[in-house]
Amino acid sequence: MGRHNFVSIKDFSPDEIRYLLDLAREMKAHPWAHAGVLKGKTLAMIFEKPSLRTRVSFDVGIQQLGGFSLYLSNAEINLGKRESVYDVGKNLERMVQAIMIRTYAHHIVERMAEYASIPVINGLTDYSHPCQAMADYLTIQELKGEVAGLKVAFVGDGNNVCHSLMFAGAQLGAHVWVATPPGYGPVAEAVEWALRRGAQTGGTCTLTYDPVAAAADADVIYTDVWASMGHEAEAEERRKVFAPYQVNAGLFRHARYDALFMHCLPAHRGDEVTDEVIDSAHSVVYQQAENRLHTQKAILLELMQYREVPETAPLREMAPVFSDFEI
Ligand code: CP
Ligand code: NVA
């Protein structure tokens, strides 16, 4: 595939997304078939927000491929404050072979990808969560076969997870419905992109304020927390606004008899989803979580396998040519 970064689902063609999902399925079926392929290679993981699944799945994934990971929190690098994104990227490219980054503003990941000469992977920003969407659609493929033509309903906050679900759904020809309270919908640019890509793949993207309209005959009902990381101060206010969007048995009854319940986790049980739904036979949340490992192993393999670890420092670095530039 020859891709350098994994920053957004939008950067890929539908065929490339399908290729990565096929590779992930193969790697899940044969977890040790690629053992040692990334021997001696290191993934730096920058976390500006907490994580369970992303951290563990990248950590275990790179180890299963023979590489190492390095956990860097705010306490170490304090990105953009202790040191600029540019300098962090230019330092890390000398010592590691790829960077995974979880941060707030999406442009930080884009800038890191622009500055660093090594692959950069988006581990969640305020705008998107592409690794999550890959695991989500692998799960849907496993349980439903073909994604194209399915009705995938996202009910709740039009957030990062919602955006990536829309993008990947458009790539794979799904009918994605998004039900949010007024003022909490996905950003217009994301909707426009999904509509444009959907026009090529047969996918659609429909926005509504009515959770029942989204849930009606859905193959999948997906929800996420009402207050994402960074919005904790709004949690109380959001709890009131989002109450009619809770995924409970009453709402779930509108979906198909064989509908899946999905959630990226962590879940706030009793808020966006009730125990009766998340613990029901329809719920596939732990399969989704496991599939983070398999899809990210495919991404790591694709981005890192042909990137050599230098054995010696290039000689030119020892003799700068000052006459080439003036300050
Ligand atoms: N779904 C997900 O990204 O989980 P973490 O925040 O625990 O990584
Ligand atoms: N929307 C959530 C997803 C967590 C995996 C957040 O950003 O906090």
CSV table of C-alpha atoms and ligand atoms in Angstrom, one decimal:
chain,number,residue,atom,x,y,z
A,1,MET,CA,0.0,0.0,0.0
A,2,GLY,CA,3.0,2.3,0.6
A,3,ARG,CA,1.4,4.7,3.0
A,4,HIS,CA,3.5,6.7,5.4
A,5,ASN,CA,1.0,7.9,8.1
A,6,PHE,CA,-2.3,6.9,9.7
A,7,VAL,CA,-3.7,10.2,10.6
A,8,SER,CA,-7.3,10.1,9.1
A,9,ILE,CA,-9.6,7.6,7.5
A,10,LYS,CA,-10.2,10.3,4.9
A,11,ASP,CA,-6.6,10.0,3.6
A,12,PHE,CA,-7.2,6.5,2.3
A,13,SER,CA,-9.1,5.1,-0.7
A,14,PRO,CA,-11.9,2.6,-0.1
A,15,ASP,CA,-9.7,-0.2,-1.4
A,16,GLU,CA,-6.9,0.7,1.0
A,17,ILE,CA,-9.3,0.6,4.0
A,18,ARG,CA,-10.6,-2.8,2.8
A,19,TYR,CA,-7.0,-4.0,2.3
A,20,LEU,CA,-6.1,-3.0,5.9
A,21,LEU,CA,-9.2,-4.8,7.3
A,22,ASP,CA,-8.4,-7.9,5.3
A,23,LEU,CA,-4.8,-7.8,6.6
A,24,ALA,CA,-6.1,-7.4,10.2
A,25,ARG,CA,-8.5,-10.4,9.8
A,26,GLU,CA,-5.6,-12.5,8.5
A,27,MET,CA,-3.4,-11.3,11.4
A,28,LYS,CA,-6.2,-12.1,13.9
A,29,ALA,CA,-6.5,-15.6,12.5
A,30,HIS,CA,-2.7,-16.1,12.6
A,31,PRO,CA,-1.5,-13.9,15.5
A,32,TRP,CA,2.1,-15.1,15.3
A,33,ALA,CA,2.6,-15.3,11.6
A,34,HIS,CA,4.4,-11.9,11.6
A,35,ALA,CA,6.3,-12.4,14.9
A,36,GLY,CA,9.6,-10.7,14.7
A,37,VAL,CA,8.9,-8.7,11.5
A,38,LEU,CA,9.4,-5.4,13.4
A,39,LYS,CA,12.4,-6.8,15.3
A,40,GLY,CA,14.5,-4.0,16.9
A,41,LYS,CA,12.0,-1.2,15.9
A,42,THR,CA,10.5,1.2,18.5
A,43,LEU,CA,7.2,2.9,18.6
A,44,ALA,CA,7.0,6.1,20.7
A,45,MET,CA,3.5,6.5,22.2
A,46,ILE,CA,2.7,10.1,23.2
A,47,PHE,CA,-0.3,10.3,25.5
A,48,GLU,CA,-1.7,13.7,26.5
A,49,LYS,CA,-5.0,12.0,27.6
A,50,PRO,CA,-5.6,8.8,29.6
A,51,SER,CA,-6.1,5.5,27.9
A,52,LEU,CA,-6.6,1.8,28.6
A,53,ARG,CA,-7.3,0.2,25.2
A,54,THR,CA,-5.1,2.3,23.0
A,55,ARG,CA,-2.1,2.0,25.2
A,56,VAL,CA,-2.4,-1.7,25.8
A,57,SER,CA,-3.3,-2.6,22.2
A,58,PHE,CA,-0.4,-0.7,20.7
A,59,ASP,CA,2.0,-1.9,23.4
A,60,VAL,CA,1.0,-5.6,23.0
A,61,GLY,CA,0.7,-5.2,19.2
A,62,ILE,CA,4.2,-4.0,18.6
A,63,GLN,CA,5.6,-6.6,21.0
A,64,GLN,CA,3.9,-9.4,19.1
A,65,LEU,CA,5.5,-8.1,16.0
A,66,GLY,CA,9.0,-8.1,17.6
A,67,GLY,CA,9.3,-4.4,18.4
A,68,PHE,CA,9.3,-2.2,21.5
A,69,SER,CA,7.1,0.7,22.7
A,70,LEU,CA,7.9,3.7,24.7
A,71,TYR,CA,5.2,5.4,26.8
A,72,LEU,CA,5.6,9.2,26.9
A,73,SER,CA,3.1,11.2,29.0
A,74,ASN,CA,2.8,14.9,29.7
A,75,ALA,CA,5.1,14.4,32.6
A,76,GLU,CA,7.9,13.6,30.2
A,77,ILE,CA,7.5,15.8,27.2
A,78,ASN,CA,4.7,18.4,27.8
A,79,LEU,CA,4.2,18.8,24.1
A,80,GLY,CA,4.1,22.4,22.8
A,81,LYS,CA,5.0,23.8,26.2
A,82,ARG,CA,8.3,22.2,27.3
A,83,GLU,CA,9.2,21.7,23.6
A,84,SER,CA,7.6,22.4,20.3
A,85,VAL,CA,5.9,19.8,18.2
A,86,TYR,CA,8.5,20.4,15.6
A,87,ASP,CA,11.4,19.7,18.0
A,88,VAL,CA,9.8,16.7,19.5
A,89,GLY,CA,9.3,15.2,16.0
A,90,LYS,CA,12.8,16.0,14.9
A,91,ASN,CA,14.2,14.4,18.0
A,92,LEU,CA,12.1,11.3,17.9
A,93,GLU,CA,12.8,10.6,14.3
A,94,ARG,CA,16.5,10.1,15.3
A,95,MET,CA,15.7,7.4,17.8
A,96,VAL,CA,12.5,5.6,17.1
A,97,GLN,CA,10.8,4.2,13.9
A,98,ALA,CA,7.2,5.5,14.4
A,99,ILE,CA,5.1,7.8,16.6
A,100,MET,CA,1.6,7.2,17.9
A,101,ILE,CA,0.0,10.3,19.4
A,102,ARG,CA,-3.1,10.9,21.5
A,103,THR,CA,-3.7,14.6,21.9
A,104,TYR,CA,-6.3,17.4,21.9
A,105,ALA,CA,-6.1,19.5,18.7
A,106,HIS,CA,-6.1,17.5,15.5
A,107,HIS,CA,-3.6,19.8,13.9
A,108,ILE,CA,-0.9,18.7,16.4
A,109,VAL,CA,-1.0,15.2,14.8
A,110,GLU,CA,-1.0,16.7,11.3
A,111,ARG,CA,2.0,18.9,12.1
A,112,MET,CA,3.8,16.0,13.7
A,113,ALA,CA,3.2,13.9,10.5
A,114,GLU,CA,4.5,16.8,8.4
A,115,TYR,CA,7.6,17.5,10.5
A,116,ALA,CA,8.8,14.0,11.4
A,117,SER,CA,10.3,11.8,8.8
A,118,ILE,CA,8.9,8.6,10.4
A,119,PRO,CA,5.3,7.3,10.3
A,120,VAL,CA,2.8,9.1,12.6
A,121,ILE,CA,-0.4,7.4,13.9
A,122,ASN,CA,-3.4,9.2,15.3
A,123,GLY,CA,-4.3,7.6,18.6
A,124,LEU,CA,-7.3,10.0,19.1
A,125,THR,CA,-7.7,13.7,18.8
A,126,ASP,CA,-10.7,16.0,19.6
A,127,TYR,CA,-11.7,15.6,15.9
A,128,SER,CA,-11.2,11.9,15.2
A,129,HIS,CA,-10.3,8.4,16.3
A,130,PRO,CA,-9.4,6.4,13.2
A,131,CYS,CA,-7.9,3.4,14.9
A,132,GLN,CA,-11.2,2.9,16.7
A,133,ALA,CA,-13.2,3.0,13.5
A,134,MET,CA,-11.0,0.3,12.0
A,135,ALA,CA,-11.7,-2.0,14.9
A,136,ASP,CA,-15.4,-1.1,14.8
A,137,TYR,CA,-15.8,-2.1,11.1
A,138,LEU,CA,-13.7,-5.2,11.5
A,139,THR,CA,-16.1,-6.2,14.2
A,140,ILE,CA,-19.1,-5.4,12.0
A,141,GLN,CA,-17.6,-7.4,9.1
A,142,GLU,CA,-17.0,-10.4,11.4
A,143,LEU,CA,-20.6,-10.4,12.6
A,144,LYS,CA,-22.5,-9.2,9.7
A,145,GLY,CA,-20.4,-10.1,6.7
A,146,GLU,CA,-20.5,-7.2,4.3
A,147,VAL,CA,-20.7,-3.7,5.6
A,148,ALA,CA,-22.1,-2.1,2.5
A,149,GLY,CA,-25.8,-1.4,2.7
A,150,LEU,CA,-26.0,-1.8,6.5
A,151,LYS,CA,-27.7,0.9,8.7
A,152,VAL,CA,-25.2,2.0,11.3
A,153,ALA,CA,-26.8,4.4,13.9
A,154,PHE,CA,-24.7,6.6,16.1
A,155,VAL,CA,-26.8,8.1,19.0
A,156,GLY,CA,-25.3,10.7,21.3
A,157,ASP,CA,-22.6,13.3,20.9
A,158,GLY,CA,-21.3,14.1,17.4
A,159,ASN,CA,-17.7,13.7,18.5
A,160,ASN,CA,-14.4,12.2,17.4
A,161,VAL,CA,-15.6,8.6,17.5
A,162,CYS,CA,-18.7,9.7,15.5
A,163,HIS,CA,-16.6,11.4,12.9
A,164,SER,CA,-14.4,8.4,12.3
A,165,LEU,CA,-17.4,6.0,12.2
A,166,MET,CA,-18.9,8.3,9.5
A,167,PHE,CA,-15.7,8.4,7.5
A,168,ALA,CA,-15.1,4.7,7.5
A,169,GLY,CA,-18.8,4.0,6.9
A,170,ALA,CA,-18.7,6.2,3.8
A,171,GLN,CA,-15.5,4.3,2.6
A,172,LEU,CA,-17.3,1.0,3.0
A,173,GLY,CA,-20.7,1.9,1.6
A,174,ALA,CA,-22.7,1.9,4.9
A,175,HIS,CA,-25.8,4.0,5.7
A,176,VAL,CA,-24.7,5.9,8.7
A,177,TRP,CA,-27.3,7.7,10.7
A,178,VAL,CA,-26.3,10.2,13.5
A,179,ALA,CA,-28.8,11.3,16.1
A,180,THR,CA,-27.7,14.1,18.4
A,181,PRO,CA,-29.3,17.0,20.3
A,182,PRO,CA,-29.4,20.3,18.5
A,183,GLY,CA,-26.0,22.0,18.7
A,184,TYR,CA,-24.1,18.7,19.3
A,185,GLY,CA,-23.9,17.3,15.8
A,186,PRO,CA,-20.8,16.3,13.8
A,187,VAL,CA,-18.9,19.2,12.2
A,188,ALA,CA,-20.2,20.2,8.8
A,189,GLU,CA,-16.9,19.5,7.0
A,190,ALA,CA,-17.0,15.8,8.2
A,191,VAL,CA,-20.6,15.4,7.0
A,192,GLU,CA,-19.8,16.9,3.6
A,193,TRP,CA,-16.8,14.6,3.2
A,194,ALA,CA,-18.9,11.5,4.2
A,195,LEU,CA,-21.5,12.5,1.7
A,196,ARG,CA,-19.0,13.0,-1.1
A,197,ARG,CA,-17.2,9.7,-0.5
A,198,GLY,CA,-20.6,8.0,0.0
A,199,ALA,CA,-21.6,9.2,-3.5
A,200,GLN,CA,-18.8,7.0,-4.9
A,201,THR,CA,-19.3,3.9,-2.7
A,202,GLY,CA,-23.1,3.8,-2.2
A,203,GLY,CA,-22.9,5.0,1.4
A,204,THR,CA,-25.1,7.7,2.9
A,205,CYS,CA,-24.9,9.9,5.9
A,206,THR,CA,-28.1,11.2,7.6
A,207,LEU,CA,-28.4,13.6,10.5
A,208,THR,CA,-31.4,13.8,12.8
A,209,TYR,CA,-32.3,15.0,16.2
A,210,ASP,CA,-34.6,12.0,16.6
A,211,PRO,CA,-33.0,8.9,18.2
A,212,VAL,CA,-35.9,6.7,17.3
A,213,ALA,CA,-35.5,7.6,13.6
A,214,ALA,CA,-31.8,6.6,13.8
A,215,ALA,CA,-32.5,3.4,15.7
A,216,ALA,CA,-35.4,2.2,13.5
A,217,ASP,CA,-34.4,-1.0,11.7
A,218,ALA,CA,-30.7,-0.3,12.4
A,219,ASP,CA,-28.2,-3.1,12.1
A,220,VAL,CA,-25.9,-1.4,14.6
A,221,ILE,CA,-26.6,1.1,17.4
A,222,TYR,CA,-23.4,2.8,18.5
A,223,THR,CA,-23.0,5.3,21.3
A,224,ASP,CA,-20.1,7.0,23.2
A,225,VAL,CA,-19.7,9.1,26.3
A,226,TRP,CA,-21.7,12.4,26.4
A,227,ALA,CA,-18.6,14.4,27.7
A,228,SER,CA,-15.4,13.4,26.0
A,229,MET,CA,-11.9,13.9,27.5
A,230,GLY,CA,-11.4,17.6,27.8
A,231,HIS,CA,-15.1,18.4,28.2
A,232,GLU,CA,-15.4,17.0,31.8
A,233,ALA,CA,-16.5,20.5,33.1
A,234,GLU,CA,-19.6,20.3,30.9
A,235,ALA,CA,-20.6,16.8,32.2
A,236,GLU,CA,-23.5,17.9,34.4
A,237,GLU,CA,-25.0,20.2,31.8
A,238,ARG,CA,-24.6,17.5,29.1
A,239,ARG,CA,-26.2,14.9,31.2
A,240,LYS,CA,-29.5,16.9,31.0
A,241,VAL,CA,-29.2,17.7,27.3
A,242,PHE,CA,-28.4,14.1,26.3
A,243,ALA,CA,-30.8,12.3,28.6
A,244,PRO,CA,-33.3,11.6,25.7
A,245,TYR,CA,-30.5,10.0,23.7
A,246,GLN,CA,-29.7,7.2,26.2
A,247,VAL,CA,-29.4,3.8,24.5
A,248,ASN,CA,-31.7,1.7,26.7
A,249,ALA,CA,-34.0,-1.2,26.0
A,250,GLY,CA,-36.8,1.1,24.9
A,251,LEU,CA,-34.7,2.6,22.2
A,252,PHE,CA,-32.9,-0.6,21.2
A,253,ARG,CA,-36.3,-2.3,20.6
A,254,HIS,CA,-36.6,-0.1,17.4
A,255,ALA,CA,-33.5,-1.7,15.9
A,256,ARG,CA,-33.5,-5.0,13.9
A,257,TYR,CA,-33.9,-8.1,16.0
A,258,ASP,CA,-30.3,-9.0,15.3
A,259,ALA,CA,-28.8,-5.5,15.8
A,260,LEU,CA,-25.4,-5.1,17.4
A,261,PHE,CA,-24.8,-2.7,20.3
A,262,MET,CA,-21.4,-1.0,20.0
A,263,HIS,CA,-19.4,1.4,22.2
A,264,CYS,CA,-15.7,2.4,21.9
A,265,LEU,CA,-15.4,2.3,25.7
A,266,PRO,CA,-14.9,3.6,28.4
A,267,ALA,CA,-18.7,3.6,29.0
A,268,HIS,CA,-20.5,5.6,31.6
A,269,ARG,CA,-23.1,3.0,32.4
A,270,GLY,CA,-26.4,4.6,33.4
A,271,ASP,CA,-25.7,7.7,31.2
A,272,GLU,CA,-25.3,7.0,27.5
A,273,VAL,CA,-26.1,3.3,27.9
A,274,THR,CA,-27.9,1.1,30.4
A,275,ASP,CA,-26.6,-2.1,31.8
A,276,GLU,CA,-29.4,-4.1,30.2
A,277,VAL,CA,-28.1,-3.0,26.8
A,278,ILE,CA,-24.3,-3.1,27.2
A,279,ASP,CA,-24.6,-6.5,29.0
A,280,SER,CA,-27.1,-8.0,26.6
A,281,ALA,CA,-26.4,-10.6,23.9
A,282,HIS,CA,-26.5,-7.8,21.3
A,283,SER,CA,-23.4,-6.1,22.8
A,284,VAL,CA,-20.1,-6.6,21.1
A,285,VAL,CA,-18.1,-4.0,23.0
A,286,TYR,CA,-15.3,-6.4,24.1
A,287,GLN,CA,-14.9,-7.8,20.7
A,288,GLN,CA,-14.5,-4.2,19.4
A,289,ALA,CA,-11.9,-3.6,22.1
A,290,GLU,CA,-10.0,-6.8,21.2
A,291,ASN,CA,-10.1,-5.8,17.5
A,292,ARG,CA,-8.1,-2.7,18.4
A,293,LEU,CA,-5.1,-5.0,18.7
A,294,HIS,CA,-5.6,-6.8,15.4
A,295,THR,CA,-6.3,-3.7,13.3
A,296,GLN,CA,-3.4,-1.8,14.8
A,297,LYS,CA,-1.0,-4.6,14.2
A,298,ALA,CA,-2.0,-4.4,10.6
A,299,ILE,CA,-1.4,-0.6,10.6
A,300,LEU,CA,2.0,-1.0,12.4
A,301,LEU,CA,3.0,-3.7,9.9
A,302,GLU,CA,2.0,-1.7,6.9
A,303,LEU,CA,3.7,1.5,8.1
A,304,MET,CA,6.9,0.1,9.7
A,305,GLN,CA,8.0,-3.1,8.1
A,306,TYR,CA,10.1,-1.6,5.3
A,307,ARG,CA,11.5,1.2,7.5
A,308,GLU,CA,15.1,0.4,8.3
A,309,VAL,CA,16.8,1.0,11.6
A,310,PRO,CA,20.1,2.8,10.7
A,311,GLU,CA,23.1,0.9,11.7
A,312,THR,CA,25.5,3.9,11.5
A,313,ALA,CA,25.1,7.6,11.6
A,314,PRO,CA,25.4,9.2,8.1
A,315,LEU,CA,28.9,10.7,7.7
A,316,ARG,CA,27.6,14.0,6.4
A,317,GLU,CA,26.3,14.8,9.9
A,318,MET,CA,29.9,15.0,11.1
A,319,ALA,CA,30.9,17.7,8.7
A,320,PRO,CA,28.3,20.4,8.1
A,321,VAL,CA,28.9,22.6,5.1
A,322,PHE,CA,28.5,26.1,6.4
A,323,SER,CA,29.0,27.8,3.1
A,324,ASP,CA,25.6,26.5,1.9
A,325,PHE,CA,23.6,29.0,4.0
A,326,GLU,CA,23.7,32.2,5.8
A,327,ILE,CA,22.0,33.2,9.0
B,1,CP,N1,-11.6,3.3,23.0
B,1,CP,C1,-10.5,3.8,23.4
B,1,CP,O1,-9.7,4.5,22.7
B,1,CP,O2,-10.2,3.5,24.7
B,1,CP,P1,-9.0,4.2,25.5
B,1,CP,O3,-9.4,5.6,25.7
B,1,CP,O4,-9.0,3.4,26.8
B,1,CP,O5,-7.7,4.1,24.8
B,2,NVA,N1,-15.1,10.4,22.7
B,2,NVA,C1,-14.3,9.8,23.7
B,2,NVA,C2,-13.6,8.6,23.2
B,2,NVA,C3,-12.7,7.9,24.2
B,2,NVA,C4,-12.1,6.7,23.6
B,2,NVA,C5,-13.3,10.8,24.2
B,2,NVA,O1,-12.7,11.5,23.4
B,2,NVA,O2,-13.1,10.9,25.4
